[in-house]
Amino acid sequence: MKTVGVIIPIYNVQDYLRECLDSVINQTYKNLQVVLVNDGSTDENSLNIAKEYTLKDERFILFDKKNGGQSTARNVGIEYFSKEYELKNITSDIKENSLIEFSIEGNNEIYKVYKSSKFFKNENELLNFQTPNIDYIIFLDSDDYWELNCIEECVPRMDGVEVVWFKEKVLIETNVDISTKTIFEQYYNDKSVISKYEWIEKQINKDDFFQFVCFGMISFDFLKALCLKFENNIVGEDRIFGIILFLKMNYTYMINQELYFYRIRNNSICNYNNAKIQKYPKYFSDLFRKCKNIERHIGVYSPLKMLMILIQYCENNKKNIDKKELFLIKKIFIPSFYNCIYPDILKCDKIPIVMKIFFFKIDLFWLEFCKYHKNRFFIKMNNNILFLLLFLYTIFIRFKIPKIKG
């Protein structure tokens, strides 16, 4: 049987976590290896519930870490399955029905790692504990849950594809309007397997942005070969992750079944309350501590970072990107990131130097792109003079990004 690695980041979800973990334990497909990552929860019971489930199910392993955001938590799972961690056991004796504790040398972000004593038959197994090998990987948010046949539906369909993609059922617990079709429904047309180029053709005609993380299963060898992880310290990281994943895949299998229950609720990562700054990851509150509106700055900073990742992807893959892929990136994805940063979003706020540096890099790229783009003004100025003028403009004048068309 194929082994499926499951990664579940946890942060202040004590009201939802049992429902989530029950849906994992009770999956009809049993060959799972489950990584729970407590990302510095501050509520009363999230960590305790995670320990409880880790204790009773030997397939679970729990990482308790410093708060760093959902991306860092998911990356812990990827790094664990990639065998990047060397676990050192703190617990020397195996006691019945207890949690064995480990530490990770050289990693100050992860406090402790927990594994059920049920997993170890003797002390030799404890001393020689090895990270399990997995074939596929899947992500689940800790306030969501699966249908009990979710994994069983996915595994047989992974043959010959890099990604399996299924529908989600949206559970609304807030006033957010989500009357539009899900992303899956916008792409599905009764065809089970689609190629990268069919996905590109569909994407060209879409107005909505593309994102993908939790609504499918991924070949782990494929993910490792890409060296693809989640970008830290941004909101909406599933967007750039999904774009690069699908740009690199050959085929995806689409399952027209609602196998994932996706909860939209207050106080989640996508619904921060700007009045309570402490709800933001410390990285953001430190970076934008002098700004009047942290939420606005996160809304600009995150797509800026994702845009830079996409630009870097183009630079790193110049020889491998074909015309269709390049057309999609330049005509759809780059303008969509650029245009979601509204012209006046930074008015009246102090702009941190790190954001101005992003502006500068993006302006350089965009001017270079405009030189060769049809119907664009060709810049004939000396490159060194242009570089200096653009640098001065960005550092001393730049307060907003113009909205552009692809």
mmCIF file of C-alpha atoms in Angstrom:
data_model
loop_
_atom_site.group_PDB
_atom_site.id
_atom_site.type_symbol
_atom_site.label_atom_id
_atom_site.label_comp_id
_atom_site.label_asym_id
_atom_site.label_seq_id
_atom_site.Cartn_x
_atom_site.Cartn_y
_atom_site.Cartn_z
ATOM 1 C CA MET A 1 0.000 0.000 0.000
ATOM 2 C CA LYS A 2 1.113 3.534 -0.725
ATOM 3 C CA THR A 3 1.964 5.643 2.318
ATOM 4 C CA VAL A 4 0.326 9.066 2.581
ATOM 5 C CA GLY A 5 1.897 11.845 4.639
ATOM 6 C CA VAL A 6 -0.589 14.251 6.222
ATOM 7 C CA ILE A 7 0.438 17.712 7.466
ATOM 8 C CA ILE A 8 -1.842 19.680 9.810
ATOM 9 C CA PRO A 9 -0.771 23.133 11.120
ATOM 10 C CA ILE A 10 -2.453 24.092 14.408
ATOM 11 C CA TYR A 11 -3.036 27.556 15.846
ATOM 12 C CA ASN A 12 -5.779 28.420 18.357
ATOM 13 C CA VAL A 13 -8.391 25.992 17.022
ATOM 14 C CA GLN A 14 -9.536 24.260 20.207
ATOM 15 C CA ASP A 15 -13.189 24.458 19.096
ATOM 16 C CA TYR A 16 -12.528 22.676 15.787
ATOM 17 C CA LEU A 17 -9.489 20.466 16.247
ATOM 18 C CA ARG A 18 -11.233 17.296 17.462
ATOM 19 C CA GLU A 19 -13.549 17.273 14.457
ATOM 20 C CA CYS A 20 -10.537 17.695 12.178
ATOM 21 C CA LEU A 21 -8.453 14.927 13.782
ATOM 22 C CA ASP A 22 -11.401 12.533 14.031
ATOM 23 C CA SER A 23 -11.807 12.817 10.275
ATOM 24 C CA VAL A 24 -8.168 11.756 9.912
ATOM 25 C CA ILE A 25 -8.216 8.873 12.406
ATOM 26 C CA ASN A 26 -11.397 7.451 10.898
ATOM 27 C CA GLN A 27 -10.292 7.546 7.267
ATOM 28 C CA THR A 28 -11.144 4.331 5.444
ATOM 29 C CA TYR A 29 -7.585 4.364 4.067
ATOM 30 C CA LYS A 30 -5.331 3.543 7.003
ATOM 31 C CA ASN A 31 -1.742 3.758 5.762
ATOM 32 C CA LEU A 32 -1.143 7.325 6.951
ATOM 33 C CA GLN A 33 1.705 9.170 8.637
ATOM 34 C CA VAL A 34 0.340 12.287 10.305
ATOM 35 C CA VAL A 35 2.365 15.360 11.296
ATOM 36 C CA LEU A 36 0.710 17.822 13.683
ATOM 37 C CA VAL A 37 2.492 21.162 14.026
ATOM 38 C CA ASN A 38 1.412 23.347 16.934
ATOM 39 C CA ASP A 39 2.437 26.826 15.797
ATOM 40 C CA GLY A 40 2.675 28.472 19.215
ATOM 41 C CA SER A 41 -1.031 28.273 20.083
ATOM 42 C CA THR A 42 -2.036 30.594 22.919
ATOM 43 C CA ASP A 43 -5.509 29.215 23.612
ATOM 44 C CA GLU A 44 -6.117 26.827 26.480
ATOM 45 C CA ASN A 45 -6.488 23.455 24.760
ATOM 46 C CA SER A 46 -5.137 23.282 21.192
ATOM 47 C CA LEU A 47 -1.786 21.829 22.254
ATOM 48 C CA ASN A 48 -3.408 19.518 24.816
ATOM 49 C CA ILE A 49 -5.838 18.127 22.231
ATOM 50 C CA ALA A 50 -2.947 17.579 19.803
ATOM 51 C CA LYS A 51 -1.061 15.665 22.530
ATOM 52 C CA GLU A 52 -4.143 13.588 23.316
ATOM 53 C CA TYR A 53 -4.529 12.407 19.718
ATOM 54 C CA THR A 54 -0.794 11.839 19.334
ATOM 55 C CA LEU A 55 -0.851 9.643 22.432
ATOM 56 C CA LYS A 56 -3.683 7.421 21.238
ATOM 57 C CA ASP A 57 -2.655 7.007 17.570
ATOM 58 C CA GLU A 58 0.876 5.816 16.833
ATOM 59 C CA ARG A 59 0.688 7.163 13.269
ATOM 60 C CA PHE A 60 0.815 10.718 14.664
ATOM 61 C CA ILE A 61 3.851 12.816 15.501
ATOM 62 C CA LEU A 62 3.523 16.270 17.087
ATOM 63 C CA PHE A 63 5.885 19.223 16.680
ATOM 64 C CA ASP A 64 5.496 22.056 19.187
ATOM 65 C CA LYS A 65 7.135 25.204 17.802
ATOM 66 C CA LYS A 66 7.456 28.931 18.160
ATOM 67 C CA ASN A 67 4.726 30.900 16.395
ATOM 68 C CA GLY A 68 5.804 31.720 12.858
ATOM 69 C CA GLY A 69 2.689 31.447 10.717
ATOM 70 C CA GLN A 70 0.995 28.739 8.713
ATOM 71 C CA SER A 71 3.734 28.534 6.077
ATOM 72 C CA THR A 72 6.416 27.739 8.644
ATOM 73 C CA ALA A 73 4.188 25.058 10.174
ATOM 74 C CA ARG A 74 3.555 23.356 6.832
ATOM 75 C CA ASN A 75 7.246 23.558 5.995
ATOM 76 C CA VAL A 76 8.070 21.693 9.221
ATOM 77 C CA GLY A 77 6.009 18.783 7.902
ATOM 78 C CA ILE A 78 7.691 18.876 4.485
ATOM 79 C CA GLU A 79 11.138 19.034 6.088
ATOM 80 C CA TYR A 80 10.325 16.158 8.443
ATOM 81 C CA PHE A 81 9.205 13.867 5.620
ATOM 82 C CA SER A 82 12.235 15.000 3.588
ATOM 83 C CA LYS A 83 14.418 13.691 6.437
ATOM 84 C CA GLU A 84 15.963 17.078 7.128
ATOM 85 C CA TYR A 85 15.633 16.685 10.912
ATOM 86 C CA GLU A 86 17.744 14.596 13.245
ATOM 87 C CA LEU A 87 15.569 13.767 16.240
ATOM 88 C CA LYS A 88 17.325 13.309 19.569
ATOM 89 C CA ASN A 89 15.294 11.488 22.200
ATOM 90 C CA ILE A 90 14.884 13.289 25.512
ATOM 91 C CA THR A 91 12.863 10.445 27.052
ATOM 92 C CA SER A 92 15.150 7.501 27.795
ATOM 93 C CA ASP A 93 12.625 5.039 29.276
ATOM 94 C CA ILE A 94 9.488 3.802 27.553
ATOM 95 C CA LYS A 95 6.509 4.049 29.860
ATOM 96 C CA GLU A 96 3.191 2.542 28.890
ATOM 97 C CA ASN A 97 0.621 4.978 27.492
ATOM 98 C CA SER A 98 2.930 7.995 27.527
ATOM 99 C CA LEU A 99 4.407 10.505 25.109
ATOM 100 C CA ILE A 100 8.034 10.078 24.121
ATOM 101 C CA GLU A 101 9.799 13.438 23.801
ATOM 102 C CA PHE A 102 12.431 14.428 21.238
ATOM 103 C CA SER A 103 14.420 17.556 20.459
ATOM 104 C CA ILE A 104 16.009 18.688 17.202
ATOM 105 C CA GLU A 105 19.618 19.735 17.452
ATOM 106 C CA GLY A 106 20.385 23.187 16.110
ATOM 107 C CA ASN A 107 16.731 24.191 15.739
ATOM 108 C CA ASN A 108 15.594 26.829 18.232
ATOM 109 C CA GLU A 109 12.187 27.292 16.591
ATOM 110 C CA ILE A 110 10.932 23.802 17.496
ATOM 111 C CA TYR A 111 10.597 23.313 21.244
ATOM 112 C CA LYS A 112 9.769 19.597 21.404
ATOM 113 C CA VAL A 113 8.593 16.670 19.307
ATOM 114 C CA TYR A 114 6.169 14.071 20.689
ATOM 115 C CA LYS A 115 5.464 10.469 19.645
ATOM 116 C CA SER A 116 3.265 7.856 21.336
ATOM 117 C CA SER A 117 5.055 5.170 23.325
ATOM 118 C CA LYS A 118 2.786 2.666 21.531
ATOM 119 C CA PHE A 119 4.948 3.094 18.458
ATOM 120 C CA PHE A 120 8.109 1.729 20.125
ATOM 121 C CA LYS A 121 8.406 -1.957 20.991
ATOM 122 C CA ASN A 122 11.711 -1.548 22.832
ATOM 123 C CA GLU A 123 14.423 0.967 23.696
ATOM 124 C CA ASN A 124 16.449 0.047 20.612
ATOM 125 C CA GLU A 125 13.591 1.222 18.383
ATOM 126 C CA LEU A 126 13.451 4.407 20.413
ATOM 127 C CA LEU A 127 17.152 5.106 19.981
ATOM 128 C CA ASN A 128 17.009 4.342 16.242
ATOM 129 C CA PHE A 129 13.760 6.062 15.345
ATOM 130 C CA GLN A 130 13.693 6.986 11.646
ATOM 131 C CA THR A 131 11.436 9.269 9.669
ATOM 132 C CA PRO A 132 8.984 7.148 7.631
ATOM 133 C CA ASN A 133 9.057 7.102 3.844
ATOM 134 C CA ILE A 134 5.950 8.437 2.128
ATOM 135 C CA ASP A 135 4.657 8.276 -1.438
ATOM 136 C CA TYR A 136 2.122 11.101 -1.415
ATOM 137 C CA ILE A 137 1.550 14.206 0.676
ATOM 138 C CA ILE A 138 -1.635 16.065 1.564
ATOM 139 C CA PHE A 139 -2.377 19.148 3.667
ATOM 140 C CA LEU A 140 -5.331 19.684 5.984
ATOM 141 C CA ASP A 141 -6.120 22.859 7.928
ATOM 142 C CA SER A 142 -6.969 22.263 11.567
ATOM 143 C CA ASP A 143 -10.337 24.044 11.463
ATOM 144 C CA ASP A 144 -11.445 21.963 8.448
ATOM 145 C CA TYR A 145 -12.109 18.244 7.994
ATOM 146 C CA TRP A 146 -12.358 15.469 5.391
ATOM 147 C CA GLU A 147 -14.989 13.060 4.216
ATOM 148 C CA LEU A 148 -14.012 9.694 5.642
ATOM 149 C CA ASN A 149 -13.242 8.266 2.204
ATOM 150 C CA CYS A 150 -11.118 11.231 1.072
ATOM 151 C CA ILE A 151 -7.731 9.478 1.031
ATOM 152 C CA GLU A 152 -9.185 6.250 -0.356
ATOM 153 C CA GLU A 153 -10.616 8.188 -3.309
ATOM 154 C CA CYS A 154 -7.318 9.949 -4.005
ATOM 155 C CA VAL A 155 -4.682 7.211 -3.787
ATOM 156 C CA PRO A 156 -5.804 5.029 -6.755
ATOM 157 C CA ARG A 157 -6.016 8.114 -8.954
ATOM 158 C CA MET A 158 -2.408 9.194 -8.317
ATOM 159 C CA ASP A 159 -1.129 6.727 -10.915
ATOM 160 C CA GLY A 160 0.330 8.664 -13.853
ATOM 161 C CA VAL A 161 -0.310 12.154 -12.450
ATOM 162 C CA GLU A 162 1.540 14.483 -10.100
ATOM 163 C CA VAL A 163 -1.564 15.964 -8.460
ATOM 164 C CA VAL A 164 -5.062 14.810 -7.573
ATOM 165 C CA TRP A 165 -7.527 17.666 -7.134
ATOM 166 C CA PHE A 166 -10.958 17.335 -5.467
ATOM 167 C CA LYS A 167 -13.914 19.603 -4.698
ATOM 168 C CA GLU A 168 -14.445 21.362 -1.406
ATOM 169 C CA LYS A 169 -17.648 22.081 0.493
ATOM 170 C CA VAL A 170 -17.642 25.577 1.998
ATOM 171 C CA LEU A 171 -18.941 26.027 5.551
ATOM 172 C CA ILE A 172 -19.699 29.690 6.233
ATOM 173 C CA GLU A 173 -19.398 31.034 9.780
ATOM 174 C CA THR A 174 -18.970 34.683 8.898
ATOM 175 C CA ASN A 175 -20.560 37.340 6.670
ATOM 176 C CA VAL A 176 -18.140 36.757 3.791
ATOM 177 C CA ASP A 177 -19.902 36.563 0.422
ATOM 178 C CA ILE A 178 -18.749 33.464 -1.482
ATOM 179 C CA SER A 179 -21.616 33.061 -3.925
ATOM 180 C CA THR A 180 -19.231 32.466 -6.859
ATOM 181 C CA LYS A 181 -18.133 29.025 -8.004
ATOM 182 C CA THR A 182 -15.215 27.320 -6.311
ATOM 183 C CA ILE A 183 -11.937 27.248 -8.229
ATOM 184 C CA PHE A 184 -12.450 23.525 -8.914
ATOM 185 C CA GLU A 185 -15.873 24.162 -10.476
ATOM 186 C CA GLN A 186 -14.387 26.825 -12.751
ATOM 187 C CA TYR A 187 -11.935 24.304 -14.201
ATOM 188 C CA TYR A 188 -13.892 21.050 -14.246
ATOM 189 C CA ASN A 189 -15.720 20.105 -17.457
ATOM 190 C CA ASP A 190 -16.414 16.369 -17.097
ATOM 191 C CA LYS A 191 -12.829 15.508 -17.985
ATOM 192 C CA SER A 192 -11.011 13.602 -15.254
ATOM 193 C CA VAL A 193 -7.397 14.183 -16.303
ATOM 194 C CA ILE A 194 -6.145 17.530 -17.570
ATOM 195 C CA SER A 195 -2.625 18.443 -18.697
ATOM 196 C CA LYS A 196 -0.635 21.497 -17.688
ATOM 197 C CA TYR A 197 -1.419 23.086 -21.041
ATOM 198 C CA GLU A 198 -5.155 22.499 -20.674
ATOM 199 C CA TRP A 199 -4.908 24.167 -17.271
ATOM 200 C CA ILE A 200 -3.034 27.075 -18.870
ATOM 201 C CA GLU A 201 -5.702 27.463 -21.575
ATOM 202 C CA LYS A 202 -8.430 27.583 -18.926
ATOM 203 C CA GLN A 203 -6.436 29.961 -16.716
ATOM 204 C CA ILE A 204 -6.002 32.479 -19.544
ATOM 205 C CA ASN A 205 -9.765 33.021 -19.630
ATOM 206 C CA LYS A 206 -10.220 33.306 -15.847
ATOM 207 C CA ASP A 207 -10.630 36.520 -13.925
ATOM 208 C CA ASP A 208 -10.238 34.940 -10.482
ATOM 209 C CA PHE A 209 -6.808 34.115 -9.110
ATOM 210 C CA PHE A 210 -5.645 30.530 -8.805
ATOM 211 C CA GLN A 211 -4.690 28.871 -5.527
ATOM 212 C CA PHE A 212 -4.070 25.312 -4.401
ATOM 213 C CA VAL A 213 -2.902 23.635 -1.193
ATOM 214 C CA CYS A 214 -5.435 21.644 0.784
ATOM 215 C CA PHE A 215 -7.817 20.502 -1.934
ATOM 216 C CA GLY A 216 -5.732 17.661 -3.290
ATOM 217 C CA MET A 217 -2.931 15.139 -2.998
ATOM 218 C CA ILE A 218 0.609 15.595 -4.376
ATOM 219 C CA SER A 219 3.305 13.133 -5.367
ATOM 220 C CA PHE A 220 5.994 13.593 -2.722
ATOM 221 C CA ASP A 221 8.852 12.745 -5.071
ATOM 222 C CA PHE A 222 7.521 15.425 -7.434
ATOM 223 C CA LEU A 223 7.308 18.001 -4.634
ATOM 224 C CA LYS A 224 10.847 17.226 -3.445
ATOM 225 C CA ALA A 225 12.226 17.451 -6.984
ATOM 226 C CA LEU A 226 10.764 20.946 -7.266
ATOM 227 C CA CYS A 227 12.295 21.965 -3.905
ATOM 228 C CA LEU A 228 8.936 23.675 -3.404
ATOM 229 C CA LYS A 229 7.997 24.908 0.051
ATOM 230 C CA PHE A 230 5.719 27.621 1.394
ATOM 231 C CA GLU A 231 6.890 31.214 1.502
ATOM 232 C CA ASN A 232 7.191 32.382 5.104
ATOM 233 C CA ASN A 233 5.780 35.614 6.510
ATOM 234 C CA ILE A 234 3.045 36.231 3.973
ATOM 235 C CA VAL A 235 -0.725 35.803 3.861
ATOM 236 C CA GLY A 236 -2.264 33.847 0.981
ATOM 237 C CA GLU A 237 0.777 31.622 0.432
ATOM 238 C CA ASP A 238 -1.436 28.972 -1.198
ATOM 239 C CA ARG A 239 -1.616 31.156 -4.278
ATOM 240 C CA ILE A 240 2.060 31.217 -5.274
ATOM 241 C CA PHE A 241 2.497 27.613 -4.094
ATOM 242 C CA GLY A 242 -0.363 26.463 -6.327
ATOM 243 C CA ILE A 243 0.785 28.460 -9.347
ATOM 244 C CA ILE A 244 4.317 27.052 -9.347
ATOM 245 C CA LEU A 245 3.067 23.531 -8.573
ATOM 246 C CA PHE A 246 0.718 23.555 -11.565
ATOM 247 C CA LEU A 247 3.244 25.234 -13.858
ATOM 248 C CA LYS A 248 5.594 22.324 -13.167
ATOM 249 C CA MET A 249 3.159 19.404 -13.178
ATOM 250 C CA ASN A 250 2.340 17.386 -16.293
ATOM 251 C CA TYR A 251 -1.126 16.065 -15.371
ATOM 252 C CA THR A 252 -3.692 16.406 -12.618
ATOM 253 C CA TYR A 253 -6.643 14.122 -11.899
ATOM 254 C CA MET A 254 -9.866 15.964 -10.972
ATOM 255 C CA ILE A 255 -12.315 14.182 -8.656
ATOM 256 C CA ASN A 256 -15.779 15.709 -8.897
ATOM 257 C CA GLN A 257 -16.681 14.916 -5.285
ATOM 258 C CA GLU A 258 -16.842 17.148 -2.211
ATOM 259 C CA LEU A 259 -14.195 15.471 -0.080
ATOM 260 C CA TYR A 260 -13.012 18.502 1.907
ATOM 261 C CA PHE A 261 -15.059 20.672 4.273
ATOM 262 C CA TYR A 262 -13.590 24.173 4.215
ATOM 263 C CA ARG A 263 -14.605 26.454 7.066
ATOM 264 C CA ILE A 264 -14.668 30.249 6.649
ATOM 265 C CA ARG A 265 -14.723 31.743 10.142
ATOM 266 C CA ASN A 266 -13.830 34.819 12.130
ATOM 267 C CA ASN A 267 -10.300 35.187 13.572
ATOM 268 C CA SER A 268 -8.723 32.866 11.010
ATOM 269 C CA ILE A 269 -5.539 33.802 9.141
ATOM 270 C CA CYS A 270 -7.680 35.332 6.378
ATOM 271 C CA ASN A 271 -9.864 37.345 8.741
ATOM 272 C CA TYR A 272 -7.523 39.242 11.041
ATOM 273 C CA ASN A 273 -9.045 41.994 13.148
ATOM 274 C CA ASN A 274 -6.790 45.015 12.639
ATOM 275 C CA ALA A 275 -7.884 46.516 15.958
ATOM 276 C CA LYS A 276 -6.018 43.761 17.798
ATOM 277 C CA ILE A 277 -2.438 43.875 16.594
ATOM 278 C CA GLN A 278 -1.397 40.961 18.789
ATOM 279 C CA LYS A 279 -3.350 38.610 16.521
ATOM 280 C CA TYR A 280 -0.810 39.130 13.763
ATOM 281 C CA PRO A 281 2.322 36.968 13.663
ATOM 282 C CA LYS A 282 5.140 38.808 15.440
ATOM 283 C CA TYR A 283 7.007 39.203 12.156
ATOM 284 C CA PHE A 284 4.301 41.533 10.813
ATOM 285 C CA SER A 285 3.876 43.562 13.997
ATOM 286 C CA ASP A 286 7.655 44.128 14.089
ATOM 287 C CA LEU A 287 7.976 44.939 10.389
ATOM 288 C CA PHE A 288 5.065 47.375 10.323
ATOM 289 C CA ARG A 289 5.177 48.645 13.908
ATOM 290 C CA LYS A 290 5.339 52.304 12.784
ATOM 291 C CA CYS A 291 2.466 51.966 10.317
ATOM 292 C CA LYS A 292 -1.061 53.097 11.018
ATOM 293 C CA ASN A 293 -2.755 50.140 9.366
ATOM 294 C CA ILE A 294 -0.977 46.782 9.591
ATOM 295 C CA GLU A 295 -3.664 44.984 7.613
ATOM 296 C CA ARG A 296 -3.161 47.259 4.614
ATOM 297 C CA HIS A 297 0.572 46.716 4.659
ATOM 298 C CA ILE A 298 0.225 42.941 4.864
ATOM 299 C CA GLY A 299 -2.175 43.203 1.916
ATOM 300 C CA VAL A 300 0.559 44.896 -0.109
ATOM 301 C CA TYR A 301 3.617 43.115 1.251
ATOM 302 C CA SER A 302 2.293 39.578 0.657
ATOM 303 C CA PRO A 303 1.516 39.898 -3.077
ATOM 304 C CA LEU A 304 4.773 41.814 -3.526
ATOM 305 C CA LYS A 305 6.734 38.871 -2.126
ATOM 306 C CA MET A 306 4.740 36.406 -4.230
ATOM 307 C CA LEU A 307 5.332 38.534 -7.316
ATOM 308 C CA MET A 308 9.067 38.472 -6.647
ATOM 309 C CA ILE A 309 8.947 34.666 -6.331
ATOM 310 C CA LEU A 310 7.212 34.444 -9.698
ATOM 311 C CA ILE A 311 9.771 36.773 -11.268
ATOM 312 C CA GLN A 312 12.566 34.643 -9.806
ATOM 313 C CA TYR A 313 10.861 31.546 -11.195
ATOM 314 C CA CYS A 314 11.012 33.103 -14.670
ATOM 315 C CA GLU A 315 14.671 33.981 -14.229
ATOM 316 C CA ASN A 316 15.592 30.488 -13.003
ATOM 317 C CA ASN A 317 13.689 28.682 -15.750
ATOM 318 C CA LYS A 318 14.466 30.811 -18.816
ATOM 319 C CA LYS A 319 15.539 27.824 -20.880
ATOM 320 C CA ASN A 320 12.639 25.573 -19.859
ATOM 321 C CA ILE A 321 9.645 27.904 -20.110
ATOM 322 C CA ASP A 322 7.772 27.560 -23.387
ATOM 323 C CA LYS A 323 5.701 30.273 -25.074
ATOM 324 C CA LYS A 324 2.356 29.251 -23.583
ATOM 325 C CA GLU A 325 3.700 29.173 -20.070
ATOM 326 C CA LEU A 326 5.510 32.490 -20.474
ATOM 327 C CA PHE A 327 2.399 34.067 -21.978
ATOM 328 C CA LEU A 328 0.340 32.947 -18.985
ATOM 329 C CA ILE A 329 2.879 34.311 -16.500
ATOM 330 C CA LYS A 330 3.308 37.679 -18.210
ATOM 331 C CA LYS A 331 -0.275 38.271 -19.315
ATOM 332 C CA ILE A 332 -2.193 36.801 -16.365
ATOM 333 C CA PHE A 333 -0.220 36.085 -13.213
ATOM 334 C CA ILE A 334 2.169 39.026 -13.053
ATOM 335 C CA PRO A 335 -0.530 41.647 -13.779
ATOM 336 C CA SER A 336 -2.938 39.926 -11.359
ATOM 337 C CA PHE A 337 -0.425 40.175 -8.492
ATOM 338 C CA TYR A 338 0.455 43.714 -9.517
ATOM 339 C CA ASN A 339 -3.145 44.891 -9.772
ATOM 340 C CA CYS A 340 -4.313 43.513 -6.431
ATOM 341 C CA ILE A 341 -2.129 46.167 -4.795
ATOM 342 C CA TYR A 342 -4.387 49.172 -5.072
ATOM 343 C CA PRO A 343 -2.888 52.577 -6.000
ATOM 344 C CA ASP A 344 -3.833 54.308 -2.756
ATOM 345 C CA ILE A 345 -3.378 51.457 -0.285
ATOM 346 C CA LEU A 346 -0.279 52.985 1.315
ATOM 347 C CA LYS A 347 -1.459 56.598 1.495
ATOM 348 C CA CYS A 348 -0.617 58.361 4.717
ATOM 349 C CA ASP A 349 1.423 55.443 6.055
ATOM 350 C CA LYS A 350 5.161 55.255 6.570
ATOM 351 C CA ILE A 351 6.580 52.796 4.033
ATOM 352 C CA PRO A 352 9.233 50.430 5.461
ATOM 353 C CA ILE A 353 12.476 50.280 3.480
ATOM 354 C CA VAL A 354 11.947 46.559 2.837
ATOM 355 C CA MET A 355 8.782 47.363 0.868
ATOM 356 C CA LYS A 356 10.506 50.088 -1.126
ATOM 357 C CA ILE A 357 13.188 47.567 -2.099
ATOM 358 C CA PHE A 358 10.419 45.296 -3.410
ATOM 359 C CA PHE A 359 9.012 48.220 -5.398
ATOM 360 C CA PHE A 360 12.423 48.877 -6.889
ATOM 361 C CA LYS A 361 12.989 45.274 -7.973
ATOM 362 C CA ILE A 362 9.523 45.019 -9.479
ATOM 363 C CA ASP A 363 9.878 48.326 -11.319
ATOM 364 C CA LEU A 364 13.165 47.134 -12.801
ATOM 365 C CA PHE A 365 11.574 43.919 -13.972
ATOM 366 C CA TRP A 366 8.513 45.677 -15.342
ATOM 367 C CA LEU A 367 10.546 48.207 -17.321
ATOM 368 C CA GLU A 368 12.598 45.372 -18.779
ATOM 369 C CA PHE A 369 9.388 43.567 -19.708
ATOM 370 C CA CYS A 370 7.912 46.705 -21.263
ATOM 371 C CA LYS A 371 10.924 47.090 -23.561
ATOM 372 C CA TYR A 372 9.930 43.946 -25.423
ATOM 373 C CA HIS A 373 6.182 43.987 -24.973
ATOM 374 C CA LYS A 374 3.963 44.817 -27.936
ATOM 375 C CA ASN A 375 2.584 48.381 -28.035
ATOM 376 C CA ARG A 376 4.789 49.479 -25.127
ATOM 377 C CA PHE A 377 7.127 52.441 -25.072
ATOM 378 C CA PHE A 378 10.710 51.393 -25.847
ATOM 379 C CA ILE A 379 13.108 52.932 -23.362
ATOM 380 C CA LYS A 380 16.319 54.079 -25.070
ATOM 381 C CA MET A 381 17.965 55.628 -22.028
ATOM 382 C CA ASN A 382 21.384 54.453 -20.890
ATOM 383 C CA ASN A 383 20.884 51.534 -18.478
ATOM 384 C CA ASN A 384 23.089 52.977 -15.733
ATOM 385 C CA ILE A 385 21.269 56.319 -15.766
ATOM 386 C CA LEU A 386 17.925 54.530 -15.829
ATOM 387 C CA PHE A 387 18.953 52.375 -12.872
ATOM 388 C CA LEU A 388 20.014 55.440 -10.831
ATOM 389 C CA LEU A 389 16.874 57.435 -11.630
ATOM 390 C CA LEU A 390 14.620 54.513 -10.835
ATOM 391 C CA PHE A 391 16.414 53.893 -7.554
ATOM 392 C CA LEU A 392 16.047 57.539 -6.485
ATOM 393 C CA TYR A 393 12.413 57.598 -7.545
ATOM 394 C CA THR A 394 11.611 54.413 -5.620
ATOM 395 C CA ILE A 395 13.358 55.386 -2.393
ATOM 396 C CA PHE A 396 12.273 59.020 -2.158
ATOM 397 C CA ILE A 397 9.045 59.395 -4.125
ATOM 398 C CA ARG A 398 7.311 56.032 -4.495
ATOM 399 C CA PHE A 399 4.059 55.805 -2.545
ATOM 400 C CA LYS A 400 1.767 53.782 -4.768
ATOM 401 C CA ILE A 401 1.789 51.215 -7.541
ATOM 402 C CA PRO A 402 -0.040 52.065 -10.780
ATOM 403 C CA LYS A 403 -2.725 49.679 -11.901
ATOM 404 C CA ILE A 404 -1.771 48.057 -15.204
ATOM 405 C CA LYS A 405 -3.243 45.747 -17.781
ATOM 406 C CA GLY A 406 -1.545 42.574 -18.954
#
